[in-house]
Coordinates of C-alpha atoms in Angstrom, one line a residue:
X1 CA -33.5 25.4 153.3
X2 CA -29.7 25.3 153.5
X3 CA -27.8 22.4 154.9
X4 CA -24.9 20.1 154.7
X5 CA -24.9 16.7 156.3
X6 CA -23.4 13.2 156.6
X7 CA -25.5 10.4 155.2
X8 CA -24.6 6.8 154.4
X9 CA -26.3 4.2 152.2
X10 CA -25.4 0.5 152.0
X11 CA -24.6 -1.3 148.8
X12 CA -27.6 -1.8 146.5
X13 CA -29.6 1.1 147.9
X14 CA -31.3 2.9 145.0
X15 CA -31.5 6.3 146.8
X16 CA -29.0 9.0 145.7
X17 CA -27.2 11.2 148.3
X18 CA -28.2 14.8 147.7
X19 CA -26.2 17.5 149.4
X20 CA -27.1 21.1 148.7
X21 CA -27.0 24.6 150.1
X22 CA -24.3 27.2 150.8
X23 CA -22.4 25.6 153.7
X24 CA -18.7 25.7 152.7
X25 CA -17.6 22.0 152.9
X26 CA -18.6 18.9 154.7
X27 CA -18.5 15.0 154.7
X28 CA -20.4 12.9 152.2
X29 CA -20.6 9.2 152.5
X30 CA -22.5 7.1 149.9
X31 CA -22.3 5.3 146.6
X32 CA -23.7 7.9 144.4
X33 CA -25.4 11.3 144.5
X34 CA -25.0 15.0 143.7
X35 CA -23.2 17.8 145.5
X36 CA -25.0 21.1 144.8
X37 CA -23.3 24.3 146.0
X38 CA -24.9 27.7 145.6
X39 CA -26.7 26.7 142.4
X40 CA -27.9 29.9 140.7
X41 CA -26.4 32.0 143.5
X42 CA -23.3 34.2 143.4
X43 CA -20.4 32.7 145.3
X44 CA -17.9 35.1 146.9
X45 CA -14.3 35.9 146.0
X46 CA -11.6 33.9 147.7
X47 CA -13.7 30.9 148.8
X48 CA -12.0 27.6 149.8
X49 CA -14.6 24.9 150.6
X50 CA -13.5 21.3 151.3
X51 CA -15.6 18.2 151.0
X52 CA -14.5 14.7 152.0
X53 CA -16.2 12.1 149.8
X54 CA -16.1 8.4 150.8
X55 CA -17.7 5.4 149.1
X56 CA -16.8 2.5 151.4
X57 CA -16.1 -0.9 149.8
X58 CA -15.8 0.7 146.4
X59 CA -12.6 0.7 144.3
X60 CA -13.2 3.9 142.3
X61 CA -15.3 7.1 142.1
X62 CA -16.3 9.0 139.0
X63 CA -17.0 12.7 139.2
X64 CA -19.0 14.6 136.6
X65 CA -19.6 18.4 136.6
X66 CA -23.3 18.7 135.7
X67 CA -23.7 22.4 136.0
X68 CA -21.5 25.4 136.8
X69 CA -21.4 29.2 136.7
X70 CA -17.7 29.4 137.1
X71 CA -15.5 32.2 135.9
X72 CA -13.9 30.1 133.2
X73 CA -10.3 31.2 133.8
X74 CA -9.9 31.1 137.5
X75 CA -12.6 29.3 139.5
X76 CA -12.9 25.5 139.6
X77 CA -12.8 22.3 141.7
X78 CA -9.6 20.5 142.7
X79 CA -9.6 16.8 143.6
X80 CA -7.0 14.8 145.4
X81 CA -6.6 11.2 146.6
X82 CA -4.9 9.9 149.7
X83 CA -2.2 7.2 149.6
X84 CA -3.4 4.9 152.3
X85 CA -0.1 3.2 152.7
X86 CA 1.7 6.4 153.7
X87 CA -1.2 8.4 155.1
X88 CA -0.4 11.4 152.9
X89 CA -2.0 13.2 149.9
X90 CA -0.8 12.0 146.5
X91 CA 0.7 14.6 144.3
X92 CA -2.1 14.1 141.8
X93 CA -4.3 17.2 142.0
X94 CA -6.9 17.2 139.2
X95 CA -8.9 20.2 138.3
X96 CA -12.6 19.7 137.5
X97 CA -13.9 22.5 135.2
X98 CA -15.7 23.1 131.9
X99 CA -12.8 21.7 129.9
X100 CA -12.5 18.6 132.2
X101 CA -16.0 17.7 133.4
X102 CA -15.6 14.0 134.0
X103 CA -12.9 12.0 135.8
X104 CA -12.6 8.6 137.4
X105 CA -10.4 8.2 140.4
X106 CA -9.1 4.7 141.5
X107 CA -9.8 5.3 145.2
X108 CA -12.7 5.1 147.6
X109 CA -12.1 8.5 149.2
X110 CA -11.6 11.9 147.6
X111 CA -10.7 15.4 148.9
X112 CA -12.7 17.9 146.8
X113 CA -12.0 21.7 147.0
X114 CA -13.9 24.5 145.5
X115 CA -11.7 27.6 145.0
X116 CA -12.6 31.0 143.7
X117 CA -10.1 33.8 143.0
X118 CA -10.3 37.5 143.9
X119 CA -11.6 38.8 140.6
X120 CA -14.9 38.1 138.8
X121 CA -17.6 36.2 140.8
X122 CA -19.7 33.4 139.3
X123 CA -22.5 31.1 140.4
X124 CA -22.4 27.7 142.0
X125 CA -22.2 24.1 140.7
X126 CA -23.7 20.7 140.7
X127 CA -21.2 17.7 140.9
X128 CA -22.4 14.2 140.4
X129 CA -20.5 11.3 141.9
X130 CA -20.9 7.5 141.5
X131 CA -18.8 4.6 142.8
X132 CA -17.7 1.5 141.0
X133 CA -16.1 -1.8 141.9
X134 CA -16.6 -3.8 145.0
X135 CA -14.0 -4.6 147.7
X136 CA -15.9 -6.2 150.7
X137 CA -12.7 -6.3 152.8
X138 CA -10.7 -3.2 152.1
X139 CA -7.2 -3.1 153.5
X140 CA -7.8 0.5 154.7
X141 CA -10.9 2.4 155.8
X142 CA -11.5 6.1 156.7
X143 CA -12.9 8.1 159.6
X144 CA -13.8 11.6 158.4
X145 CA -14.6 14.9 160.1
X146 CA -15.2 18.4 158.9
X147 CA -14.8 21.6 161.0
X148 CA -16.6 24.9 160.2
X149 CA -15.7 26.8 163.4
X150 CA -13.2 29.6 163.5
X151 CA -11.3 28.0 166.4
X152 CA -11.2 24.6 168.2
X153 CA -9.2 21.8 169.7
X154 CA -8.8 18.4 168.0
X155 CA -8.1 15.5 170.4
X156 CA -7.7 11.8 169.5
X157 CA -9.0 9.7 171.0
X158 CA -12.2 11.5 172.1
X159 CA -15.9 10.9 172.1
X160 CA -16.1 12.9 168.9
X161 CA -14.5 10.0 167.0
X162 CA -17.1 7.5 168.1
X163 CA -14.8 5.1 169.9
X164 CA -11.7 5.0 172.1
X165 CA -9.1 4.1 169.5
X166 CA -8.5 3.8 165.8
X167 CA -8.0 0.4 164.2
X168 CA -4.5 0.1 162.7
X169 CA -6.0 0.3 159.2
X170 CA -8.4 3.2 159.8
X171 CA -7.1 6.5 158.6
X172 CA -8.4 9.7 160.2
X173 CA -9.0 12.7 158.0
X174 CA -9.9 16.1 159.3
X175 CA -10.8 19.0 157.0
X176 CA -11.7 22.6 157.9
X177 CA -13.3 25.3 155.7
X178 CA -15.3 28.3 156.7
X179 CA -18.3 30.0 155.2
X180 CA -17.2 33.6 154.6
X181 CA -19.2 36.8 154.4
X182 CA -19.1 39.5 151.6
X183 CA -17.1 41.9 153.8
X184 CA -14.6 39.3 155.1
X185 CA -11.0 39.7 154.1
X186 CA -9.2 36.4 154.6
X187 CA -5.8 38.0 154.0
X188 CA -6.0 39.8 157.4
X189 CA -7.4 37.0 159.4
X190 CA -5.6 33.7 158.8
X191 CA -6.0 30.5 160.8
X192 CA -3.1 29.7 163.1
X193 CA -2.4 26.1 164.2
X194 CA -0.4 24.9 167.2
X195 CA 0.7 21.5 168.2
X196 CA -0.2 20.6 171.8
X197 CA 0.9 17.0 172.3
X198 CA 1.5 13.7 170.5
X199 CA 2.7 10.1 171.3
X200 CA 3.4 7.9 168.3
X201 CA 4.0 4.1 168.6
X202 CA 6.4 2.0 166.5
X203 CA 5.0 -0.7 164.3
X204 CA 5.4 -4.2 165.8
X205 CA 7.4 -5.5 162.8
X206 CA 9.5 -2.4 161.7
X207 CA 10.7 1.0 162.7
X208 CA 7.7 2.7 161.0
X209 CA 5.6 5.0 163.2
X210 CA 2.1 6.3 163.2
X211 CA 2.1 9.8 161.7
X212 CA 0.1 13.0 161.3
X213 CA 0.5 15.4 158.4
X214 CA -0.8 19.0 158.1
X215 CA -1.8 20.6 154.8
X216 CA -3.0 24.2 154.2
X217 CA -4.8 26.3 151.7
X218 CA -5.2 24.7 148.3
X219 CA -3.3 26.7 145.7
X220 CA -4.0 26.5 142.0
X221 CA -1.9 23.3 141.8
X222 CA -2.9 21.7 145.1
X223 CA -2.3 21.6 148.8
X224 CA 0.8 22.7 150.6
X225 CA 2.5 20.3 153.0
X226 CA 3.3 22.2 156.2
X227 CA 4.3 19.8 158.9
X228 CA 4.6 16.1 159.6
X229 CA 4.9 14.5 163.1
X230 CA 7.1 12.6 164.0
X231 CA 9.8 13.8 161.6
X232 CA 12.9 11.8 160.5
X233 CA 15.0 13.2 163.4
X234 CA 12.4 11.9 165.9
X235 CA 12.5 8.4 164.7
X236 CA 16.2 7.6 164.1
X237 CA 16.6 5.7 167.4
X238 CA 13.7 3.3 166.6
X239 CA 12.3 3.5 170.2
X240 CA 8.9 2.0 171.0
X241 CA 7.3 5.4 171.3
X242 CA 8.1 8.9 170.1
X243 CA 6.8 11.9 172.0
X244 CA 6.5 15.2 170.0
X245 CA 6.7 18.2 172.3
X246 CA 4.3 21.2 172.1
X247 CA 5.1 23.6 169.3
X248 CA 3.3 26.9 168.8
X249 CA 2.4 28.3 165.4
X250 CA 3.3 25.2 163.3
X251 CA 1.6 26.8 160.4
X252 CA -0.7 29.7 159.3
X253 CA -3.2 29.6 156.5
X254 CA -5.3 32.2 154.8
X255 CA -8.8 31.3 153.7
X256 CA -8.9 29.1 156.9
X257 CA -8.8 25.9 154.9
X258 CA -6.7 23.0 156.2
X259 CA -6.4 19.3 156.0
X260 CA -5.0 16.9 158.6
X261 CA -4.4 13.1 158.0
X262 CA -3.5 10.7 160.8
X263 CA -2.4 7.1 160.0
X264 CA -1.8 4.7 162.8
X265 CA 0.5 1.7 162.8
X266 CA -0.3 -1.9 163.7
X267 CA 0.9 -1.2 167.3
X268 CA -1.8 -1.3 169.9
X269 CA -2.4 2.1 171.5
X270 CA -3.9 2.5 175.0
X271 CA -7.3 4.0 174.4
X272 CA -6.9 6.1 177.6
X273 CA -3.8 7.8 176.2
X274 CA -4.0 11.0 174.1
X275 CA -2.4 10.1 170.8
X276 CA -2.5 13.7 169.5
X277 CA -3.9 17.1 170.2
X278 CA -3.7 20.3 168.2
X279 CA -5.5 23.6 168.2
X280 CA -6.5 26.1 165.5
X281 CA -7.8 29.7 165.7
X282 CA -8.8 32.2 163.1
X283 CA -6.8 35.0 164.4
X284 CA -4.0 37.3 163.3
X285 CA -1.9 36.1 166.2
X286 CA -0.9 39.6 167.1
X287 CA 1.6 39.0 169.8
X288 CA 2.2 36.2 172.3
X289 CA 4.7 34.4 174.5
X290 CA 7.5 32.2 173.2
X291 CA 10.1 30.4 175.4
X292 CA 13.3 28.6 174.5
X293 CA 14.0 27.9 170.8
X294 CA 11.5 28.1 168.0
X295 CA 9.7 30.2 165.4
X296 CA 7.1 33.0 165.3
X297 CA 4.8 33.3 162.3
X298 CA 2.7 36.4 161.8
X299 CA 0.4 36.6 158.7
X300 CA 3.1 34.8 156.8
X301 CA 0.6 33.8 154.0
X302 CA -1.6 36.9 154.4
X303 CA -1.5 40.7 154.5
X304 CA -1.0 42.8 157.5
X305 CA -2.9 46.0 158.0
X306 CA -1.7 49.6 158.1
X307 CA -0.5 51.0 161.5
X308 CA -0.3 47.7 163.2
X309 CA 1.5 47.3 166.6
X310 CA 2.3 43.8 167.5
X311 CA 4.1 42.9 170.8
X312 CA 5.6 39.5 171.7
X313 CA 7.9 38.2 174.5
X314 CA 10.5 35.6 174.3
X315 CA 14.1 34.5 174.8
X316 CA 15.9 35.5 171.6
X317 CA 18.3 35.2 168.8
X318 CA 16.3 36.2 165.8
X319 CA 16.7 35.9 162.0
X320 CA 14.2 37.3 159.5
X321 CA 12.7 36.4 156.2
X322 CA 11.6 39.7 154.9
X323 CA 8.2 39.9 153.2
X324 CA 7.1 43.3 154.3
X325 CA 7.7 46.9 153.1
X326 CA 11.4 47.5 153.5
X327 CA 11.4 51.2 154.0
X328 CA 8.8 51.6 156.7
X329 CA 7.7 48.3 158.3
X330 CA 10.1 46.6 160.7
X331 CA 10.8 44.6 163.8
X332 CA 12.3 45.9 167.0
X333 CA 13.8 43.8 169.9
X334 CA 14.3 45.2 173.4
X335 CA 15.8 43.4 176.4
X336 CA 14.1 43.4 179.8
X337 CA 15.9 43.6 183.1
X338 CA 14.6 43.2 186.6
X339 CA 13.9 46.7 188.2
X340 CA 15.6 48.5 185.2
X341 CA 12.7 47.4 183.0
X342 CA 12.9 47.7 179.2
X343 CA 16.3 48.9 177.9
X344 CA 16.1 52.0 175.9
X345 CA 18.3 50.9 173.0
X346 CA 16.4 48.4 170.8
X347 CA 17.8 46.3 168.0
X348 CA 16.0 46.9 164.7
X349 CA 15.6 44.1 162.2
X350 CA 15.3 45.2 158.6
X351 CA 16.2 43.8 155.2
X352 CA 19.8 45.1 155.7
X353 CA 20.0 43.9 159.3
X354 CA 18.5 40.4 159.6
X355 CA 19.9 39.2 162.8
X356 CA 19.8 40.5 166.4
X357 CA 21.5 39.2 169.5
X358 CA 20.0 40.4 172.7
X359 CA 21.5 40.1 176.2
X360 CA 19.2 39.0 179.0
X361 CA 16.7 36.2 179.5
X362 CA 13.6 38.0 178.1
X363 CA 13.0 40.3 175.2
X364 CA 10.1 42.4 173.9
X365 CA 9.7 42.1 170.2
X366 CA 7.4 44.6 168.3
X367 CA 6.3 44.6 164.7
X368 CA 5.1 48.0 163.3
X369 CA 3.6 48.9 160.0
X370 CA 3.1 52.5 158.7
X371 CA 0.0 53.9 156.9
X372 CA 1.3 53.4 153.3
X373 CA 1.9 50.2 151.5
X374 CA 0.9 46.9 153.2
X375 CA 2.9 43.7 152.7
X376 CA 2.9 40.1 153.6
X377 CA 3.8 38.9 157.1
X378 CA 6.9 37.2 158.3
X379 CA 8.4 34.2 160.1
X380 CA 11.1 34.6 162.7
X381 CA 13.3 32.0 164.2
X382 CA 14.9 32.4 167.7
X383 CA 17.2 30.5 170.0
X384 CA 19.0 30.9 173.3
X385 CA 22.7 31.5 172.7
X386 CA 23.7 30.7 176.3
X387 CA 22.1 28.6 179.0
X388 CA 20.4 30.2 182.0
X389 CA 22.3 29.6 185.2
X390 CA 21.2 26.7 187.3
X391 CA 20.1 29.1 190.1
X392 CA 19.1 32.2 188.1
X393 CA 18.7 35.4 190.2
X394 CA 15.1 36.0 189.0
X395 CA 12.2 33.9 187.8
X396 CA 10.0 35.3 185.0
X397 CA 6.2 35.1 184.4
X398 CA 5.1 36.3 181.0
X399 CA 1.5 37.3 180.0
X400 CA 0.0 38.5 176.7
X401 CA -3.4 39.9 176.2
X402 CA -5.1 41.0 172.9
X403 CA -8.8 41.2 173.5
X404 CA -10.3 44.7 173.7
X405 CA -12.0 46.5 175.1
X406 CA -11.6 45.7 178.8
X407 CA -9.0 43.5 180.5
X408 CA -8.0 42.8 184.0
X409 CA -4.9 41.1 185.2
X410 CA -3.9 40.2 188.8
X411 CA -0.8 38.3 190.0
X412 CA 0.5 37.3 193.4
X413 CA 4.2 37.6 193.3
X414 CA 7.0 35.8 195.0
X415 CA 10.5 37.1 196.0
X416 CA 12.9 37.7 193.1
X417 CA 10.2 37.5 190.5
X418 CA 9.7 39.5 187.3
X419 CA 6.2 39.6 185.8
X420 CA 5.8 41.0 182.3
X421 CA 2.4 41.8 180.9
X422 CA 2.0 42.9 177.3
X423 CA -1.1 44.0 175.4
X424 CA -1.5 44.3 171.7
X425 CA -4.9 44.0 170.1
X426 CA -5.7 42.2 166.9
X427 CA -5.6 44.4 163.8
X428 CA -9.1 43.4 162.8
X429 CA -10.5 44.9 166.0
X430 CA -11.9 48.4 165.6
X431 CA -8.8 50.0 167.3
X432 CA -7.1 53.1 166.1
X433 CA -3.4 52.4 166.5
X434 CA -2.1 55.8 165.4
X435 CA -4.3 58.0 167.6
X436 CA -5.6 55.5 170.2
X437 CA -4.5 55.0 173.8
X438 CA -5.4 52.8 176.7
X439 CA -6.9 53.8 180.1
X440 CA -5.1 51.9 182.9
X441 CA -6.0 51.6 186.5
X442 CA -3.7 50.1 189.1
X443 CA -6.6 48.8 191.2
X444 CA -4.4 47.2 193.8
X445 CA -0.6 47.6 194.4
X446 CA 0.9 45.7 197.3
X447 CA 4.7 45.9 197.1
X448 CA 7.2 44.9 199.7
X449 CA 10.5 46.6 200.8
X450 CA 13.7 45.1 202.0
X451 CA 16.0 46.2 204.8
X452 CA 17.8 48.7 202.6
X453 CA 14.5 50.4 201.7
X454 CA 14.5 49.0 198.2
X455 CA 11.0 48.4 196.9
X456 CA 9.1 46.2 194.5
X457 CA 8.3 48.3 191.4
X458 CA 5.9 48.4 188.5
X459 CA 7.0 50.1 185.2
X460 CA 4.5 50.7 182.4
X461 CA 5.7 51.4 178.8
X462 CA 4.1 52.8 175.7
X463 CA 4.7 50.7 172.6
X464 CA 5.8 53.0 169.8
X465 CA 7.6 50.4 167.7
X466 CA 9.8 53.1 166.1
X467 CA 13.4 52.6 165.1
X468 CA 14.5 55.4 167.3
X469 CA 12.0 54.6 170.1
X470 CA 10.6 51.1 170.4
X471 CA 9.1 51.5 173.9
X472 CA 8.9 54.6 176.2
X473 CA 8.3 54.7 179.9
X474 CA 4.8 55.9 180.6
X475 CA 4.4 55.4 184.4
X476 CA 6.5 54.1 187.3
X477 CA 5.3 52.9 190.7
X478 CA 7.1 51.8 193.9
X479 CA 6.4 51.8 197.7
X480 CA 6.6 55.6 197.9
X481 CA 3.3 55.8 195.9
X482 CA 1.5 53.6 198.5
X483 CA 2.5 55.6 201.5
X484 CA 2.3 59.0 199.6
X485 CA 5.8 59.8 200.6
X486 CA 8.2 60.3 197.7
X487 CA 11.2 60.3 200.0
X488 CA 10.3 56.9 201.3
X489 CA 12.3 55.1 198.7
X490 CA 15.7 56.7 197.8
X491 CA 19.1 55.3 197.3
X492 CA 20.3 57.2 200.4
X493 CA 17.5 56.2 202.7
X494 CA 18.2 55.3 206.2
X495 CA 18.6 51.6 206.9
X496 CA 15.4 51.4 208.9
X497 CA 12.7 50.7 206.4
X498 CA 10.0 48.4 207.7
X499 CA 8.1 45.9 205.6
X500 CA 4.4 46.4 204.8
X501 CA 1.9 44.4 206.8
X502 CA -1.7 43.3 206.0
X503 CA -3.2 45.9 208.3
X504 CA -2.0 48.6 205.9
X505 CA -4.3 47.3 203.2
X506 CA -8.0 46.4 203.0
X507 CA -8.8 42.7 203.8
X508 CA -9.4 40.3 200.9
X509 CA -9.5 36.5 200.3
X510 CA -7.3 36.4 197.2
X511 CA -5.2 38.7 195.1
X512 CA -7.7 39.0 192.4
X513 CA -10.3 40.4 194.8
X514 CA -8.1 42.9 196.7
X515 CA -9.5 46.4 196.5
X516 CA -7.3 49.0 198.1
X517 CA -7.0 52.8 198.2
X518 CA -5.4 53.6 194.9
X519 CA -1.7 54.6 195.0
X520 CA -0.6 57.9 193.7
X521 CA -1.2 58.2 189.9
X522 CA -3.2 54.9 189.8
X523 CA -5.4 56.2 187.0
X524 CA -3.5 57.2 183.8
X525 CA -3.5 56.9 180.0
X526 CA -0.8 55.5 177.9
X527 CA 0.2 57.3 174.7
X528 CA -0.3 54.2 172.6
X529 CA -2.9 51.5 172.3
X530 CA -0.4 48.7 173.0
X531 CA 1.6 48.7 176.3
X532 CA 4.0 46.6 178.4
X533 CA 4.0 46.4 182.2
X534 CA 7.0 45.0 184.2
X535 CA 6.6 44.2 187.9
X536 CA 9.9 43.3 189.8
X537 CA 10.0 42.0 193.3
X538 CA 12.8 42.4 195.9
X539 CA 14.4 39.4 197.6
X540 CA 12.5 39.4 200.8
X541 CA 10.0 37.0 202.2
X542 CA 6.8 39.0 202.4
X543 CA 4.9 39.4 205.6
X544 CA 1.9 40.2 203.5
X545 CA -0.7 37.5 202.9
X546 CA -1.1 38.8 199.3
X547 CA 1.7 40.6 197.6
X548 CA 1.3 41.7 194.0
X549 CA -1.0 43.9 191.9
X550 CA -4.2 44.2 189.9
X551 CA -4.0 46.1 186.6
X552 CA -7.2 46.9 184.5
X553 CA -7.1 48.4 181.0
X554 CA -9.7 49.8 178.7
X555 CA -8.8 50.5 175.1
X556 CA -10.3 53.3 173.0

């Protein structure tokens, strides 16, 4: 039988806590016992397993390595303690291995990590723990959770934490580590973390605030501090509360191991308020939507695959920290205009050209790798150089999809709106980037025309990601394709075009369910797996009940 569990014994209980099996990490609560992991069984390369060990009311914990089959040079345990006054990890990482089998730590809670490198495998270990001292009224206590899912959302407060709020001396610790398979490659599938919301209250007696700190993948010398909320800039005004806005991709970690510590203040927090929320997902993060100012991280701590095509959309000024193959792997940036679509001349970001300034409110950014040397990923920063006018001529709706094999997208548009849909599948999916393509079907197309016979349009682009050709037009649709009259829409058309009405289309109850006779060329294949579609609407109030489109895709 294989298991990992939480078990707690009170003072004076003579029963040891025994945790054994092959689950990669967990929570252990007790005075003494043994942690047995893969005893007599080969562990895998690149494992990172995190256990949180707590002996409540104790003042110290002694660890003793009873048995191990470690590769002597490179595989071992790492142990850290938490400073309860600051709510952060101490910089006191201690290795436990054959040359350092026993160690006493002057704390009641330990973070224990098993790490293996990528060379020779060994067998598991047995680690004994025993607590000492007695503190019946500790100044701080801990609430511990371990996650072993590839994705999830962490909310506090929530039912998962057992009560509505944390006492001001109760520190929350969340650890994540995944059991991996023999064929798993952690370098191509990191875990990405995003911040959703947070409200932190000031201490009643000072300008100190509650805080949350994120740590990722333990390296040979310990954990890496990645983000802390609120930061010093947030707290300079010493207001009663600090709200930290959502932030996408705050960090990315290979091996999928991370640690989060939340320390509240003495201020009373309403138990109906969300104090913090963040999400994590084991995903390459191939593409996405980014608005305003910020950063994009793609496999920054990992390895990207050959012949990748990644497509993202955001408002841009971009700088690059180069980590990938300089000759052949690069980033392109193309602006998007209403009706004109993606501009043909793209900016190319390389080691010799690290900055790009793009005109327009939206840009398409692609990352492409060739089939030779693979490199590490990258982090891009971006910002808006100028403010959008108070009454911009067009509004934009951005969508990104990355799940093969079949996708469907529908949207009901408004006047003067631009809808941009991008598709770029994750590299770990069984997709052939170089020779693959995508079958598209414009299942419904309900455009509108204005008094000058100018029409809504849908432009579909192949994503090549090449320096000389970042994107190429694959297919274009306008009202002429609906009425099967290519002279219906021309720049010199007579000024007597009439708007479409509902009777020209099949009845339906919402845009997603509209099924119409396909326009000309509705079924077609792109020349690349990834694609971008841009729908632009004219400035006319539609007499159609449902105006817009349905686009389905199936990837080879």
